[in-house]
Tab-separated table of C-alpha atoms in Angstrom:
chain	number	residue	atom	x	y	z
A	75	MET	CA	-11.286	-7.585	23.946
A	76	ASN	CA	-11.171	-11.134	23.309
A	77	LEU	CA	-9.136	-12.814	20.263
A	78	THR	CA	-7.251	-15.739	18.991
A	79	LEU	CA	-4.000	-15.674	18.456
A	80	LYS	CA	-1.723	-17.794	15.833
A	81	ILE	CA	1.654	-17.331	16.635
A	82	TRP	CA	4.820	-18.672	15.255
A	83	ARG	CA	6.766	-21.046	17.807
A	84	GLN	CA	10.186	-22.262	16.728
A	85	SER	CA	12.597	-23.659	19.420
A	86	GLY	CA	15.819	-22.895	17.413
A	87	PRO	CA	17.084	-21.875	14.084
A	88	ASP	CA	17.559	-25.479	13.152
A	89	ASP	CA	14.032	-26.919	14.229
A	90	LYS	CA	10.975	-27.151	12.601
A	91	GLY	CA	8.745	-24.249	13.133
A	92	ARG	CA	4.769	-23.981	13.575
A	93	LEU	CA	1.814	-21.756	13.844
A	94	VAL	CA	0.307	-22.348	17.727
A	95	THR	CA	-3.597	-21.147	18.267
A	96	TYR	CA	-4.019	-19.084	21.491
A	97	ARG	CA	-6.618	-17.843	22.983
A	98	VAL	CA	-6.742	-13.905	25.265
A	99	SER	CA	-9.532	-12.573	27.111
A	100	ASP	CA	-10.502	-9.247	28.546
A	101	ILE	CA	-7.525	-7.448	26.319
A	102	SER	CA	-7.585	-3.438	26.907
A	103	PRO	CA	-8.283	-1.731	23.464
A	104	ASP	CA	-5.491	0.888	24.968
A	105	MET	CA	-2.516	-2.131	25.599
A	106	SER	CA	-0.125	-1.933	23.025
A	107	PHE	CA	0.790	-5.203	21.044
A	108	LEU	CA	3.531	-5.990	22.900
A	109	GLU	CA	1.450	-5.517	26.265
A	110	MET	CA	-0.889	-8.117	24.903
A	111	LEU	CA	1.990	-10.270	24.452
A	112	ASP	CA	2.845	-9.806	27.851
A	113	VAL	CA	-0.380	-10.765	29.107
A	114	LEU	CA	-0.148	-13.944	27.152
A	115	ASN	CA	3.446	-15.079	28.588
A	116	GLU	CA	2.070	-14.400	31.731
A	117	GLU	CA	-0.757	-17.003	31.288
A	118	LEU	CA	1.697	-19.079	30.122
A	119	ASN	CA	4.299	-18.834	32.742
A	120	ALA	CA	1.649	-19.737	35.046
A	121	LYS	CA	0.755	-22.403	33.415
A	122	GLY	CA	4.312	-23.676	33.521
A	123	GLU	CA	4.730	-23.050	29.678
A	124	GLU	CA	7.417	-21.924	27.643
A	125	PRO	CA	6.754	-17.942	27.082
A	126	ILE	CA	6.901	-16.687	23.183
A	127	ALA	CA	9.863	-15.441	22.711
A	128	PHE	CA	9.911	-11.677	20.843
A	129	ASP	CA	11.981	-8.417	20.545
A	130	SER	CA	11.577	-5.104	22.491
A	131	ASP	CA	13.455	-2.722	24.222
A	132	CYS	CA	12.585	1.053	24.347
A	133	ARG	CA	8.559	0.498	23.495
A	134	GLU	CA	8.492	3.826	22.397
A	135	GLY	CA	8.941	3.504	18.669
A	136	ILE	CA	12.562	4.414	18.695
A	137	CYS	CA	14.834	1.402	18.436
A	138	GLY	CA	13.120	-0.808	15.691
A	139	MET	CA	13.573	-4.001	18.195
A	140	CYS	CA	10.008	-4.912	17.864
A	141	GLY	CA	9.522	-5.954	14.439
A	142	LEU	CA	6.809	-8.813	14.119
A	143	MET	CA	4.611	-9.687	10.921
A	144	ILE	CA	0.925	-9.437	12.152
A	145	SER	CA	-1.447	-11.012	9.880
A	146	GLY	CA	0.633	-10.332	7.003
A	147	HIS	CA	1.313	-6.801	7.248
A	148	ALA	CA	4.885	-5.420	8.575
A	149	HIS	CA	3.921	-4.287	12.125
A	150	GLY	CA	0.515	-4.298	12.072
A	151	PRO	CA	-2.594	-2.819	10.312
A	152	GLU	CA	-1.461	0.757	11.051
A	153	ARG	CA	1.982	2.552	9.521
A	154	THR	CA	3.613	2.728	13.124
A	155	THR	CA	6.243	0.193	15.331
A	156	THR	CA	4.463	-3.034	16.837
A	157	CYS	CA	5.489	-1.321	20.202
A	158	GLN	CA	3.273	1.741	19.210
A	159	LEU	CA	0.007	-0.490	17.706
A	160	HIS	CA	-2.666	-0.389	20.055
A	161	MET	CA	-5.307	-3.159	20.406
A	162	ARG	CA	-8.065	-1.114	19.140
A	163	SER	CA	-6.239	-1.216	15.986
A	164	PHE	CA	-8.325	-4.943	15.759
A	165	LYS	CA	-11.659	-5.947	16.207
A	166	ASP	CA	-13.482	-8.062	19.113
A	167	GLY	CA	-13.264	-11.822	18.220
A	168	GLU	CA	-10.803	-11.323	15.365
A	169	THR	CA	-7.861	-13.947	14.464
A	170	ILE	CA	-4.450	-12.588	14.251
A	171	THR	CA	-1.533	-14.373	13.114
A	172	VAL	CA	1.630	-13.103	14.613
A	173	GLU	CA	4.963	-14.157	12.520
A	174	PRO	CA	8.613	-13.362	12.549
A	175	TRP	CA	10.350	-11.274	9.868
A	176	ARG	CA	10.779	-13.646	6.571
A	177	ALA	CA	13.881	-13.166	5.054
A	178	GLU	CA	16.850	-15.209	4.218
A	179	ALA	CA	19.426	-12.652	5.747
A	180	PHE	CA	16.962	-12.472	9.057
A	181	PRO	CA	17.908	-16.106	10.119
A	182	ILE	CA	15.062	-17.424	13.127
A	183	VAL	CA	16.664	-17.154	16.017
A	184	ARG	CA	13.848	-18.277	18.267
A	185	ASP	CA	10.031	-18.041	18.028
A	186	LEU	CA	9.578	-14.297	16.985
A	187	VAL	CA	13.092	-13.288	17.305
A	188	VAL	CA	15.270	-12.585	14.101
A	189	ASP	CA	19.051	-11.803	14.018
A	190	ARG	CA	19.555	-8.734	12.658
A	191	GLY	CA	22.946	-8.853	12.639
A	192	SER	CA	23.180	-8.105	8.833
A	193	PHE	CA	22.357	-4.814	9.268
A	194	ASP	CA	24.762	-3.891	11.391
A	195	ARG	CA	27.696	-5.589	9.169
A	196	ILE	CA	26.211	-3.176	6.537
A	197	ILE	CA	26.638	-0.326	8.818
A	198	GLN	CA	30.311	-1.415	9.543
A	199	SER	CA	30.774	-2.047	6.050
A	200	GLY	CA	30.656	2.060	5.280
A	201	GLY	CA	27.617	3.650	7.063
A	202	PHE	CA	29.654	5.756	8.743
A	203	ILE	CA	32.320	8.962	8.609
A	204	SER	CA	35.936	8.428	9.998
A	205	ALA	CA	37.007	12.191	10.184
A	206	ASN	CA	38.207	13.074	13.622
A	207	THR	CA	35.663	15.639	14.621
A	208	GLY	CA	36.994	15.902	17.823
A	209	SER	CA	34.530	17.800	20.102
A	210	ALA	CA	31.068	18.512	19.029
A	211	PRO	CA	31.355	21.732	17.070
A	212	ASP	CA	28.869	24.784	17.493
A	213	ALA	CA	25.704	23.948	15.585
A	214	HIS	CA	26.653	27.104	12.849
A	215	ALA	CA	30.322	26.014	12.705
A	216	THR	CA	29.606	23.955	9.020
A	217	PRO	CA	27.156	26.102	7.205
A	218	VAL	CA	24.765	23.025	5.518
A	219	PRO	CA	21.660	24.287	2.590
A	220	LYS	CA	18.210	24.104	4.856
A	221	ASP	CA	17.066	21.685	2.327
A	222	ASN	CA	20.282	19.564	2.490
A	223	ALA	CA	19.920	19.577	6.197
A	224	ASP	CA	15.830	18.886	5.883
A	225	ARG	CA	16.455	15.552	3.891
A	226	ALA	CA	19.653	14.813	5.834
A	227	PHE	CA	17.291	14.617	8.943
A	228	MET	CA	14.762	12.885	7.334
A	229	ALA	CA	16.705	10.210	6.041
A	230	ALA	CA	18.083	9.831	9.727
A	231	GLU	CA	14.625	8.707	11.312
A	232	CYS	CA	15.679	5.318	10.074
A	233	ILE	CA	15.570	3.072	12.816
A	234	GLY	CA	16.675	0.042	11.024
A	235	CYS	CA	13.665	-2.214	12.631
A	236	GLY	CA	13.764	-4.295	8.893
A	237	ALA	CA	9.545	-3.896	7.914
A	238	CYS	CA	11.442	-3.065	4.764
A	239	VAL	CA	12.925	-6.167	3.916
A	240	ALA	CA	10.040	-8.146	5.756
A	241	ALA	CA	7.450	-5.970	3.154
A	242	CYS	CA	9.328	-6.250	0.199
A	243	PRO	CA	8.545	-9.476	-2.443
A	244	ASN	CA	12.466	-9.804	-2.670
A	245	ALA	CA	13.677	-9.079	0.654
A	246	SER	CA	15.974	-5.967	-0.185
A	247	ALA	CA	17.213	-3.576	2.008
A	248	MET	CA	17.560	-0.958	-0.971
A	249	LEU	CA	15.662	1.596	1.343
A	250	PHE	CA	17.312	0.874	4.910
A	251	MET	CA	20.870	1.719	2.743
A	252	GLY	CA	19.085	4.370	0.791
A	253	ALA	CA	18.537	6.219	4.192
A	254	LYS	CA	21.676	5.712	5.503
A	255	VAL	CA	23.683	6.643	2.205
A	256	THR	CA	21.050	9.972	1.735
A	257	HIS	CA	21.996	11.059	5.147
A	258	LEU	CA	25.618	11.368	5.277
A	259	GLY	CA	25.720	12.273	1.608
A	260	GLU	CA	23.534	15.384	2.321
A	261	LEU	CA	25.925	16.273	5.073
A	262	PRO	CA	29.814	17.683	4.441
A	263	GLN	CA	31.071	15.270	6.897
A	264	GLY	CA	30.180	12.634	4.968
A	265	GLN	CA	31.665	13.952	1.262
A	266	PRO	CA	35.198	12.330	1.970
A	267	GLU	CA	33.736	8.854	1.903
A	268	ARG	CA	30.820	8.977	-0.362
A	269	ASP	CA	32.050	7.157	-3.288
A	270	ALA	CA	33.640	4.294	-1.225
A	271	ARG	CA	30.832	4.067	1.435
A	272	VAL	CA	27.882	3.113	-1.280
A	273	VAL	CA	30.471	0.448	-3.301
A	274	SER	CA	31.152	-1.259	0.098
A	275	MET	CA	27.500	-1.021	1.581
A	276	VAL	CA	26.038	-2.388	-1.657
A	277	ASN	CA	28.584	-5.389	-1.846
A	278	GLN	CA	27.786	-6.264	1.655
A	279	HIS	CA	24.409	-6.402	1.271
A	280	ASP	CA	24.181	-8.486	-1.776
A	281	HIS	CA	26.787	-10.118	0.502
A	282	GLU	CA	24.074	-10.894	2.896
A	283	GLY	CA	21.572	-12.263	1.016
A	284	PHE	CA	19.290	-9.175	0.254
A	285	GLY	CA	17.549	-9.335	-2.436
A	286	GLY	CA	17.565	-6.393	-5.581
A	287	CYS	CA	14.777	-3.863	-5.678
A	288	THR	CA	12.480	-3.511	-8.366
A	289	ASN	CA	10.217	-0.505	-6.966
A	290	VAL	CA	7.476	-2.335	-5.610
A	291	GLY	CA	7.476	0.581	-3.577
A	292	ALA	CA	6.014	-1.677	-0.588
A	293	CYS	CA	9.086	-0.940	1.900
A	294	SER	CA	8.188	2.716	1.844
A	295	GLN	CA	4.918	1.887	2.434
A	296	ALA	CA	5.380	-0.226	5.501
A	297	CYS	CA	8.038	2.167	6.759
A	298	PRO	CA	7.226	3.120	10.136
A	299	LYS	CA	8.914	6.230	9.861
A	300	GLY	CA	7.716	6.952	6.503
A	301	ILE	CA	11.317	7.112	4.530
A	302	PRO	CA	10.398	7.830	0.675
A	303	GLN	CA	11.491	5.340	-1.683
A	304	ASP	CA	13.042	8.154	-3.452
A	305	VAL	CA	16.387	7.656	-1.063
A	306	ILE	CA	16.811	4.184	-3.263
A	307	SER	CA	17.142	6.638	-6.354
A	308	GLN	CA	19.915	8.296	-4.419
A	309	LEU	CA	21.752	5.231	-3.624
A	310	ASN	CA	21.334	4.352	-7.370
A	311	MET	CA	22.883	7.717	-8.379
A	312	ASP	CA	25.937	7.799	-5.825
A	313	LEU	CA	26.705	3.756	-6.912
A	314	ARG	CA	26.247	5.035	-10.454
A	315	THR	CA	28.657	7.897	-9.748
A	316	ALA	CA	31.154	5.831	-7.905
A	317	LEU	CA	31.828	3.141	-10.065
A	318	GLN	CA	32.172	6.106	-12.910
A	319	HIS	CA	35.055	7.328	-10.659
A	320	GLY	CA	36.319	3.559	-10.622
A	321	ARG	CA	36.133	3.398	-6.695
């Protein structure tokens, strides 16, 4: 495959960015998108040019580090992570525009790399349980109804990639927060801090500069793990309950 790439280049957070055009050839349709970028970077290195900075880690669709906006779609045209997106999803001769996540709360570090520390700070504000559980308990030591367990596991699939924020016209992180609140709220261990958790996380979310949810639904459509939009409803119900309790 021969492709034209328009890639966002920005030397630092305070520098002016621009789209730079590159051409790559003999790309295998079986390559992942990141492997294609690796090939381009090898060519740039051979020419003595600065390689393109982009995030990646596991390259197995687990860690969420590889988030990119590809031709206007979070992670690209398929519902998967960028590292699991294969070049067969594109056409020979296609022009592809590659940009970083665009959100005030995800400031650009360099090129395609953004700082997603805001997600970490939301989790630090309340996305955990502080009960001392000691060593790992037996699997059936704490009975949990199957529907609750299934919903907790579903919500726990969120990998914090930020695609929901990038896809949302308001740059809201409510789907991310809804997944974390639902995950812990469905389990007995999450109940003691349930009210305080949701209030603290929502306050941190707003402090970081994320926008509000207006139920567009683009977040759930872009989520590579298919987190449903109803976790946002759960977040809102938990927040209303917490405020009624005066937390």
